[in-house]
CSV table of C-alpha atoms (C1' of nucleotides) in Angstrom, one decimal:
chain,number,residue,atom,x,y,z
A,1,MET,CA,78.1,138.3,-133.0
A,2,LEU,CA,79.2,139.8,-129.7
A,3,ASN,CA,81.5,142.5,-131.1
A,4,ALA,CA,79.0,143.6,-133.7
A,5,ASN,CA,79.7,147.3,-133.9
A,6,ARG,CA,83.4,147.8,-134.5
A,7,ASP,CA,85.5,149.4,-137.2
A,8,ILE,CA,85.4,147.8,-140.6
A,9,GLN,CA,87.8,144.9,-140.5
A,10,ARG,CA,88.5,142.0,-142.8
A,11,THR,CA,89.6,139.5,-140.2
A,12,PRO,CA,88.0,136.1,-140.4
A,13,ALA,CA,86.2,136.6,-137.1
A,14,HIS,CA,84.8,139.8,-138.2
A,15,THR,CA,83.5,138.3,-141.4
A,16,ARG,CA,81.9,135.5,-139.6
A,17,SER,CA,80.2,137.7,-137.1
A,18,GLN,CA,79.0,140.1,-139.7
A,19,VAL,CA,77.4,137.3,-141.7
A,20,LEU,CA,75.7,135.9,-138.7
A,21,THR,CA,74.4,139.3,-137.6
A,22,HIS,CA,73.0,140.3,-140.9
A,23,ALA,CA,71.7,136.8,-141.7
A,24,LEU,CA,69.7,136.9,-138.4
A,25,ASN,CA,68.2,140.3,-139.4
A,26,LEU,CA,67.3,139.1,-142.9
A,27,PHE,CA,65.9,135.7,-141.8
A,28,THR,CA,63.6,137.3,-139.2
A,29,GLY,CA,62.8,140.4,-141.3
A,30,GLN,CA,61.8,138.7,-144.5
A,31,GLY,CA,62.0,135.0,-143.8
A,32,TYR,CA,64.6,132.4,-144.4
A,33,PHE,CA,63.4,131.3,-147.8
A,34,ASN,CA,62.9,134.9,-148.9
A,35,THR,CA,66.6,135.6,-148.1
A,36,SER,CA,69.3,134.6,-150.7
A,37,VAL,CA,72.9,134.1,-149.9
A,38,HIS,CA,73.5,137.0,-152.1
A,39,ASP,CA,71.3,139.2,-149.9
A,40,ILE,CA,73.3,138.1,-146.9
A,41,ALA,CA,76.6,138.9,-148.7
A,42,HIS,CA,75.4,142.3,-149.7
A,43,ALA,CA,74.1,143.2,-146.2
A,44,SER,CA,77.3,141.9,-144.6
A,45,LYS,CA,79.5,143.7,-147.1
A,46,VAL,CA,81.2,140.4,-147.7
A,47,SER,CA,81.5,138.2,-150.8
A,48,VAL,CA,79.5,135.1,-151.4
A,49,GLY,CA,82.7,133.2,-151.6
A,50,SER,CA,83.7,134.2,-148.1
A,51,ILE,CA,80.4,133.1,-146.8
A,52,TYR,CA,80.8,129.7,-148.2
A,53,HIS,CA,84.3,129.6,-146.8
A,54,HIS,CA,83.0,130.1,-143.3
A,55,PHE,CA,79.8,128.1,-143.6
A,56,LYS,CA,79.0,124.8,-145.3
A,57,ASP,CA,75.9,126.2,-146.9
A,58,LYS,CA,72.9,128.5,-146.3
A,59,GLU,CA,71.4,126.0,-143.8
A,60,GLY,CA,74.7,126.0,-141.9
A,61,ILE,CA,74.3,129.7,-141.3
A,62,ALA,CA,70.9,129.2,-139.8
A,63,ARG,CA,72.0,126.2,-137.8
A,64,THR,CA,74.9,128.1,-136.3
A,65,LEU,CA,72.6,131.0,-135.4
A,66,TYR,CA,70.2,128.6,-133.8
A,67,GLU,CA,72.8,126.9,-131.7
A,68,GLU,CA,74.5,130.0,-130.6
A,69,LEU,CA,71.4,131.8,-129.6
A,70,LEU,CA,70.1,128.8,-127.7
A,71,THR,CA,73.4,128.4,-125.9
A,72,GLN,CA,73.3,132.1,-124.9
A,73,MET,CA,69.8,131.7,-123.5
A,74,VAL,CA,70.8,128.6,-121.5
A,75,GLU,CA,73.6,130.6,-119.9
A,76,GLU,CA,71.2,133.4,-118.9
A,77,ILE,CA,68.8,130.9,-117.4
A,78,THR,CA,71.7,129.2,-115.6
A,79,ASP,CA,72.5,132.6,-114.1
A,80,ILE,CA,69.0,133.0,-112.9
A,81,LEU,CA,69.1,129.6,-111.3
A,82,ARG,CA,72.2,130.7,-109.4
A,83,ASN,CA,70.8,134.0,-108.2
A,84,HIS,CA,67.3,132.8,-107.3
A,85,THR,CA,66.1,130.0,-105.2
A,86,THR,CA,62.3,129.8,-105.1
A,87,ALA,CA,60.2,128.8,-108.2
A,88,HIS,CA,58.3,132.0,-107.8
A,89,SER,CA,61.4,134.1,-108.0
A,90,ARG,CA,63.0,132.0,-110.8
A,91,CYS,CA,60.0,132.0,-113.0
A,92,ARG,CA,59.5,135.7,-112.5
A,93,ALA,CA,63.1,136.3,-113.5
A,94,ILE,CA,62.7,134.2,-116.6
A,95,THR,CA,59.6,136.1,-117.6
A,96,GLU,CA,61.5,139.4,-117.2
A,97,LEU,CA,64.4,137.9,-119.2
A,98,LEU,CA,62.1,136.9,-122.1
A,99,PHE,CA,60.6,140.4,-122.2
A,100,GLU,CA,64.0,142.0,-122.0
A,101,ILE,CA,65.5,139.9,-124.8
A,102,THR,CA,62.4,140.8,-126.9
A,103,VAL,CA,62.8,144.5,-126.5
A,104,VAL,CA,66.6,144.7,-126.7
A,105,THR,CA,67.2,142.2,-129.5
A,106,PRO,CA,63.8,141.3,-131.1
A,107,GLU,CA,65.5,139.4,-133.9
A,108,THR,CA,66.9,137.0,-131.4
A,109,MET,CA,63.6,136.3,-129.8
A,110,GLU,CA,61.9,136.1,-133.1
A,111,PHE,CA,64.4,133.6,-134.4
A,112,ILE,CA,64.2,131.5,-131.2
A,113,ILE,CA,60.6,131.5,-130.4
A,114,TYR,CA,58.8,132.4,-133.6
A,115,ALA,CA,60.6,130.9,-136.5
A,116,LYS,CA,59.4,127.6,-138.0
A,117,HIS,CA,62.8,125.9,-137.6
A,118,ARG,CA,61.7,122.5,-138.9
A,119,GLU,CA,61.1,124.0,-142.3
A,120,PHE,CA,64.7,125.1,-142.8
A,121,LEU,CA,66.6,123.0,-140.2
A,122,PRO,CA,65.7,119.4,-141.1
A,123,GLY,CA,66.3,117.1,-138.2
A,124,GLU,CA,66.2,119.8,-135.6
A,125,PHE,CA,63.9,119.1,-132.7
A,126,PRO,CA,61.0,121.5,-132.0
A,127,ILE,CA,61.9,124.6,-130.0
A,128,CYS,CA,59.9,123.4,-127.0
A,129,SER,CA,62.2,120.4,-126.7
A,130,SER,CA,65.2,122.6,-126.6
A,131,LYS,CA,67.3,123.1,-123.5
A,132,PRO,CA,65.9,126.4,-122.3
A,133,PHE,CA,62.3,125.2,-122.5
A,134,VAL,CA,63.2,122.0,-120.7
A,135,MET,CA,64.9,124.0,-117.9
A,136,MET,CA,61.7,126.0,-117.5
A,137,ARG,CA,59.7,122.9,-117.1
A,138,GLU,CA,62.2,121.5,-114.5
A,139,ILE,CA,61.9,124.7,-112.5
A,140,VAL,CA,58.1,124.4,-112.5
A,141,ALA,CA,58.3,120.8,-111.5
A,142,GLU,CA,60.6,121.6,-108.6
A,143,GLY,CA,58.1,124.3,-107.6
A,144,MET,CA,55.5,121.6,-107.2
A,145,GLU,CA,57.7,119.6,-104.9
A,146,THR,CA,58.2,122.7,-102.6
A,147,GLY,CA,54.5,123.3,-102.6
A,148,GLU,CA,54.7,126.7,-104.4
A,149,ILE,CA,52.9,125.4,-107.5
A,150,HIS,CA,49.8,123.3,-107.7
A,151,THR,CA,50.5,119.6,-108.2
A,152,MET,CA,49.5,118.9,-111.8
A,153,ASP,CA,51.0,117.9,-115.1
A,154,PRO,CA,54.2,119.9,-115.4
A,155,THR,CA,53.7,120.5,-119.1
A,156,VAL,CA,50.3,122.1,-118.5
A,157,ALA,CA,51.6,124.2,-115.7
A,158,THR,CA,54.6,125.5,-117.7
A,159,ALA,CA,52.4,126.2,-120.7
A,160,CYS,CA,49.9,128.2,-118.6
A,161,LEU,CA,52.5,130.0,-116.5
A,162,PHE,CA,54.5,131.2,-119.5
A,163,GLY,CA,51.8,131.0,-122.2
A,164,GLY,CA,50.4,134.5,-121.7
A,165,SER,CA,53.9,136.0,-121.8
A,166,ILE,CA,54.7,134.2,-125.0
A,167,ARG,CA,51.5,135.4,-126.5
A,168,LEU,CA,52.3,139.0,-125.6
A,169,ILE,CA,55.8,138.6,-127.0
A,170,THR,CA,54.6,137.3,-130.3
A,171,GLY,CA,52.1,140.2,-130.4
A,172,TYR,CA,54.9,142.6,-129.9
A,173,LEU,CA,57.0,141.0,-132.6
A,174,ASP,CA,53.9,141.2,-134.9
A,175,GLY,CA,53.6,144.9,-134.0
A,176,VAL,CA,50.0,144.7,-132.8
A,177,LEU,CA,50.4,145.8,-129.3
A,178,GLU,CA,49.0,149.2,-128.4
A,179,LYS,CA,51.4,149.9,-125.5
A,180,ARG,CA,55.1,149.2,-125.3
A,181,LEU,CA,56.0,145.6,-124.2
A,182,PRO,CA,57.4,146.3,-120.7
A,183,GLU,CA,54.1,147.9,-119.7
A,184,TYR,CA,52.4,144.6,-119.9
A,185,LEU,CA,55.0,142.8,-117.7
A,186,GLU,CA,53.4,143.1,-114.3
A,187,GLU,CA,49.9,142.2,-115.3
A,188,THR,CA,51.0,139.3,-117.4
A,189,TRP,CA,53.2,137.9,-114.7
A,190,THR,CA,50.5,138.2,-112.1
A,191,CYS,CA,48.0,136.4,-114.3
A,192,GLY,CA,50.5,133.6,-115.2
A,193,TRP,CA,51.5,133.0,-111.6
A,194,ARG,CA,47.9,133.1,-110.4
A,195,ALA,CA,47.2,130.3,-113.0
A,196,VAL,CA,49.4,127.8,-111.2
A,197,ALA,CA,50.3,129.1,-107.7
A,198,VAL,CA,49.1,127.5,-104.5
A,199,VAL,CA,47.1,130.1,-102.6
B,1,MET,CA,47.5,102.9,-163.4
B,2,LEU,CA,45.5,103.8,-166.5
B,3,ASN,CA,42.4,102.2,-165.1
B,4,ALA,CA,42.8,104.2,-162.0
B,5,ASN,CA,42.8,107.4,-164.0
B,6,ARG,CA,39.4,106.6,-165.3
B,7,ASP,CA,37.9,106.7,-161.8
B,8,ILE,CA,39.3,110.2,-161.1
B,9,GLN,CA,36.6,112.9,-161.3
B,10,ARG,CA,37.5,115.8,-163.6
B,11,THR,CA,34.9,118.3,-162.6
B,12,PRO,CA,36.1,121.8,-161.9
B,13,ALA,CA,34.8,121.8,-158.3
B,14,HIS,CA,36.6,118.5,-157.7
B,15,THR,CA,39.8,119.8,-159.1
B,16,ARG,CA,39.7,122.9,-157.0
B,17,SER,CA,39.0,121.1,-153.8
B,18,GLN,CA,41.6,118.5,-154.4
B,19,VAL,CA,44.2,121.2,-155.0
B,20,LEU,CA,43.2,123.0,-151.8
B,21,THR,CA,43.2,119.8,-149.7
B,22,HIS,CA,46.6,118.6,-150.9
B,23,ALA,CA,48.1,122.0,-150.8
B,24,LEU,CA,47.2,122.4,-147.2
B,25,ASN,CA,48.7,119.0,-146.4
B,26,LEU,CA,51.9,119.8,-148.2
B,27,PHE,CA,52.2,123.4,-146.8
B,28,THR,CA,51.8,122.2,-143.3
B,29,GLY,CA,53.8,119.0,-143.7
B,30,GLN,CA,56.9,120.4,-145.3
B,31,GLY,CA,56.4,124.1,-145.4
B,32,TYR,CA,55.1,126.5,-148.1
B,33,PHE,CA,58.5,127.2,-149.6
B,34,ASN,CA,59.5,123.5,-149.6
B,35,THR,CA,56.4,122.8,-151.7
B,36,SER,CA,56.5,123.3,-155.4
B,37,VAL,CA,53.4,123.7,-157.6
B,38,HIS,CA,54.5,120.5,-159.3
B,39,ASP,CA,54.3,118.8,-155.9
B,40,ILE,CA,50.8,120.0,-155.4
B,41,ALA,CA,49.8,118.9,-158.9
B,42,HIS,CA,51.3,115.5,-158.3
B,43,ALA,CA,49.6,115.0,-155.0
B,44,SER,CA,46.3,116.3,-156.3
B,45,LYS,CA,46.5,114.1,-159.4
B,46,VAL,CA,45.8,117.3,-161.4
B,47,SER,CA,48.0,119.0,-164.0
B,48,VAL,CA,50.0,122.1,-163.4
B,49,GLY,CA,48.0,123.9,-166.1
B,50,SER,CA,44.7,123.1,-164.2
B,51,ILE,CA,46.1,124.6,-161.1
B,52,TYR,CA,47.0,127.8,-162.8
B,53,HIS,CA,43.5,127.9,-164.4
B,54,HIS,CA,41.9,127.9,-161.0
B,55,PHE,CA,44.3,130.0,-159.1
B,56,LYS,CA,46.3,133.1,-160.1
B,57,ASP,CA,49.5,131.7,-158.7
B,58,LYS,CA,51.0,129.7,-155.9
B,59,GLU,CA,50.4,132.5,-153.4
B,60,GLY,CA,46.7,132.5,-154.5
B,61,ILE,CA,46.3,129.0,-153.3
B,62,ALA,CA,47.7,129.8,-149.9
B,63,ARG,CA,45.6,133.0,-149.7
B,64,THR,CA,42.4,131.1,-150.6
B,65,LEU,CA,43.2,128.5,-148.0
B,66,TYR,CA,43.8,131.1,-145.4
B,67,GLU,CA,40.6,133.0,-146.0
B,68,GLU,CA,38.4,129.9,-146.2
B,69,LEU,CA,39.8,128.4,-143.0
B,70,LEU,CA,39.5,131.7,-141.1
B,71,THR,CA,35.9,132.1,-142.4
B,72,GLN,CA,35.1,128.6,-141.2
B,73,MET,CA,36.5,129.4,-137.8
B,74,VAL,CA,34.5,132.6,-137.5
B,75,GLU,CA,31.3,130.6,-138.2
B,76,GLU,CA,32.1,128.2,-135.5
B,77,ILE,CA,32.8,130.9,-133.0
B,78,THR,CA,29.6,132.6,-134.0
B,79,ASP,CA,27.7,129.4,-133.2
B,80,ILE,CA,29.3,129.4,-129.8
B,81,LEU,CA,28.2,133.0,-129.2
B,82,ARG,CA,24.6,131.9,-130.1
B,83,ASN,CA,24.6,128.9,-127.8
B,84,HIS,CA,26.4,130.3,-124.8
B,85,THR,CA,25.8,133.4,-122.8
B,86,THR,CA,28.4,133.8,-120.1
B,87,ALA,CA,32.1,134.6,-120.8
B,88,HIS,CA,33.0,131.5,-118.8
B,89,SER,CA,30.9,129.3,-120.9
B,90,ARG,CA,31.9,130.9,-124.2
B,91,CYS,CA,35.6,130.8,-123.5
B,92,ARG,CA,35.4,127.2,-122.3
B,93,ALA,CA,33.6,126.3,-125.5
B,94,ILE,CA,36.2,128.1,-127.6
B,95,THR,CA,39.0,126.2,-125.8
B,96,GLU,CA,37.2,122.9,-126.6
B,97,LEU,CA,36.8,124.0,-130.2
B,98,LEU,CA,40.5,124.8,-130.6
B,99,PHE,CA,41.4,121.4,-129.1
B,100,GLU,CA,38.9,119.6,-131.3
B,101,ILE,CA,40.0,121.2,-134.5
B,102,THR,CA,43.6,120.4,-133.6
B,103,VAL,CA,42.8,116.7,-133.2
B,104,VAL,CA,40.3,116.2,-136.1
B,105,THR,CA,42.1,118.4,-138.7
B,106,PRO,CA,45.6,119.2,-137.4
B,107,GLU,CA,46.6,120.7,-140.7
B,108,THR,CA,43.9,123.3,-140.4
B,109,MET,CA,45.0,124.3,-136.9
B,110,GLU,CA,48.7,124.3,-138.0
B,111,PHE,CA,48.0,126.5,-141.0
B,112,ILE,CA,45.9,128.9,-139.0
B,113,ILE,CA,47.8,129.2,-135.7
B,114,TYR,CA,51.3,128.1,-136.5
B,115,ALA,CA,52.3,129.1,-140.0
B,116,LYS,CA,54.3,132.3,-140.6
B,117,HIS,CA,51.8,133.8,-143.0
B,118,ARG,CA,53.7,137.1,-143.4
B,119,GLU,CA,56.5,135.2,-145.1
B,120,PHE,CA,54.3,133.9,-147.9
B,121,LEU,CA,51.3,136.1,-147.8
B,122,PRO,CA,52.6,139.7,-148.2
B,123,GLY,CA,50.2,142.3,-146.9
B,124,GLU,CA,48.3,139.9,-144.7
B,125,PHE,CA,47.8,141.1,-141.2
B,126,PRO,CA,49.2,138.9,-138.4
B,127,ILE,CA,47.0,136.1,-137.3
B,128,CYS,CA,46.2,137.7,-133.9
B,129,SER,CA,44.6,140.6,-135.8
B,130,SER,CA,42.3,138.2,-137.6
B,131,LYS,CA,38.6,138.0,-136.9
B,132,PRO,CA,38.6,134.9,-134.7
B,133,PHE,CA,41.2,136.3,-132.4
B,134,VAL,CA,39.4,139.7,-132.2
B,135,MET,CA,36.2,137.9,-131.3
B,136,MET,CA,38.0,136.1,-128.5
B,137,ARG,CA,39.2,139.4,-127.1
B,138,GLU,CA,35.7,140.9,-127.3
B,139,ILE,CA,34.3,138.0,-125.4
B,140,VAL,CA,36.9,138.5,-122.7
B,141,ALA,CA,36.2,142.3,-122.6
B,142,GLU,CA,32.5,141.6,-122.1
B,143,GLY,CA,33.3,139.2,-119.3
B,144,MET,CA,35.0,142.1,-117.5
B,145,GLU,CA,31.9,144.2,-117.8
B,146,THR,CA,29.7,141.4,-116.3
B,147,GLY,CA,32.2,141.0,-113.5
B,148,GLU,CA,33.2,137.4,-114.4
B,149,ILE,CA,36.8,138.4,-115.3
B,150,HIS,CA,39.2,140.6,-113.5
B,151,THR,CA,39.2,144.2,-114.9
B,152,MET,CA,42.5,144.5,-116.6
B,153,ASP,CA,44.0,145.0,-120.1
B,154,PRO,CA,41.9,142.8,-122.4
B,155,THR,CA,44.9,141.9,-124.5
B,156,VAL,CA,46.7,140.5,-121.4
B,157,ALA,CA,43.7,138.7,-120.2
B,158,THR,CA,43.0,137.0,-123.5
B,159,ALA,CA,46.7,136.1,-123.9
B,160,CYS,CA,46.7,134.5,-120.4
B,161,LEU,CA,43.4,132.8,-120.7
B,162,PHE,CA,44.1,131.1,-124.0
B,163,GLY,CA,47.9,131.2,-123.9
B,164,GLY,CA,48.3,127.9,-122.1
B,165,SER,CA,45.9,126.1,-124.5
B,166,ILE,CA,47.8,127.4,-127.5
B,167,ARG,CA,51.1,126.2,-126.1
B,168,LEU,CA,49.6,122.8,-125.6
B,169,ILE,CA,48.3,122.8,-129.2
B,170,THR,CA,51.6,123.8,-130.7
B,171,GLY,CA,53.2,121.1,-128.5
B,172,TYR,CA,50.8,118.6,-130.0
B,173,LEU,CA,51.4,119.7,-133.5
B,174,ASP,CA,55.1,119.4,-132.8
B,175,GLY,CA,54.6,115.9,-131.6
B,176,VAL,CA,56.2,116.4,-128.2
B,177,LEU,CA,53.3,115.7,-125.9
B,178,GLU,CA,53.4,112.5,-123.9
B,179,LYS,CA,49.6,112.1,-123.6
B,180,ARG,CA,46.9,112.6,-126.2
B,181,LEU,CA,45.8,116.2,-126.5
B,182,PRO,CA,42.2,115.9,-125.1
B,183,GLU,CA,43.6,114.5,-121.8
B,184,TYR,CA,45.1,118.0,-121.2
B,185,LEU,CA,41.9,119.9,-121.7
B,186,GLU,CA,40.5,120.0,-118.2
B,187,GLU,CA,43.7,121.0,-116.5
B,188,THR,CA,44.6,123.5,-119.1
B,189,TRP,CA,41.2,125.1,-119.0
B,190,THR,CA,41.1,125.2,-115.2
B,191,CYS,CA,44.5,127.0,-115.2
B,192,GLY,CA,43.6,129.5,-117.9
B,193,TRP,CA,40.4,130.4,-116.2
B,194,ARG,CA,42.0,130.7,-112.8
B,195,ALA,CA,44.4,133.2,-114.3
B,196,VAL,CA,41.7,135.7,-115.1
B,197,ALA,CA,38.6,134.8,-113.2
B,198,VAL,CA,37.1,136.9,-110.4
B,199,VAL,CA,37.0,134.7,-107.3
C,1,DG,C1',90.7,134.4,-146.6
C,2,DT,C1',88.5,137.1,-149.9
C,3,DC,C1',87.1,138.0,-154.2
C,4,DT,C1',84.5,137.6,-159.2
C,5,DA,C1',82.5,134.9,-162.5
C,6,DT,C1',80.0,131.1,-163.7
C,7,DA,C1',77.8,126.5,-163.9
C,8,DC,C1',73.6,124.2,-163.1
C,9,DG,C1',69.5,122.8,-161.3
C,10,DA,C1',64.9,124.0,-159.7
C,11,DC,C1',60.8,126.3,-159.8
C,12,DG,C1',57.1,129.5,-161.1
C,13,DA,C1',54.5,130.5,-164.8
C,14,DT,C1',52.9,130.3,-169.7
C,15,DA,C1',51.7,128.5,-174.5
C,16,DG,C1',49.0,126.1,-177.1
C,17,DA,C1',46.9,121.4,-178.4
C,18,DC,C1',42.8,118.8,-177.3
D,1,DG,C1',38.8,122.8,-168.3
D,2,DT,C1',42.5,119.9,-168.6
D,3,DC,C1',46.7,118.6,-170.4
D,4,DT,C1',52.0,118.4,-171.8
D,5,DA,C1',55.9,120.8,-173.0
D,6,DT,C1',58.7,124.5,-172.5
D,7,DC,C1',60.6,129.1,-171.3
D,8,DG,C1',63.0,132.4,-168.3
D,9,DT,C1',64.6,133.5,-163.9
D,10,DC,C1',66.5,133.1,-159.7
D,11,DG,C1',69.4,131.2,-156.3
D,12,DT,C1',72.7,127.8,-154.5
D,13,DA,C1',77.0,126.4,-154.7
D,14,DT,C1',81.7,126.0,-157.0
D,15,DA,C1',86.0,127.3,-159.5
D,16,DG,C1',89.8,129.6,-159.6
D,17,DA,C1',92.5,134.1,-159.5
D,18,DC,C1',94.6,137.1,-156.1
DNA sequence: GTCTATACGACGATAGAC
DNA sequence: GTCTATCGTCGTATAGAC
């Protein structure tokens, strides 16, 4: 996953990362159920047998992807928590992070925020119960205690603060935006913050 | 068992509506690809042959559902346009409508707002390009001309105005809200409007 | 660990009787 | 129009050689 573009190797680690990379592209590009293990094998230039050696089954590939991408996102939010102190600054940084991930690795964002995980990952909790989203709500809740954000239901505040950004991101992933995504950042952030900020 | 079968209506219209109703439930409950035509036949108490008499194929069922539900929503928004004049009043009414549809017929809202249509309806435009969403953006744009809403990119304004509500709705559909959905209406609307309103 | 070949079940769709 | 029975295909997963 991390060392995606290297010379063609046949090491186990390389096989594994190739499979994950191409599975992510196929799952987001044409959907999990429209993607066969054979498709993944072909795109990864790896045999079906190798795939089943590294992963229990097709679902296992998706689950691994889901967990690794979420873990990565948690780390990035943790960094933001370290480098920013106010709720305003932290939420702004998270918004920038979401936009950046979307532009740099749209498949990642699509798989995290836009896929219907419950349809192919039985037992998995909804994405909004996942760690990154919980962290975002905690940041908002703390912002209420410091008086930066209106005292209200934290779920509502988080939804309204980030809801606009998420709409823009899904619009970008759907290819329906007229301008490039970053051009929407300032205005979207201003609106989102205005929705919840104490004047 | 056999007696029960006598009570079942066998008119074409009844067959068609039964299939659509149960297909919607199954598609939203377990996903389009996890639902077989046999499942639909069983749930609808109709034979597979009858289903294929009324619909070209499985995709045709989903496409019919999609079109009918969107048409219904367009009519409801049209009603709102008739009965309300200001952008404030119209957007508020639309927010209430979205919440009400979600509570009364969650499958409808899930199928419209939450399904990944492009994965099973090839050629279909993304939901945010659909008529209801376009109408919402037009209402917002008019609100800018009348001075009710900040002059800004209409896409951003619409995303921020309704983004919070949509997040709450998806949270409800995912079953992760602590309170019942209507209890969030006032606060969510207030936040959304504050995000874009001219003071 | 990686590969090819294959078993086997599931599902979409059709045929043809009533 | 509705039904049952069946066909053909596709895709997951495994077996077993290298």
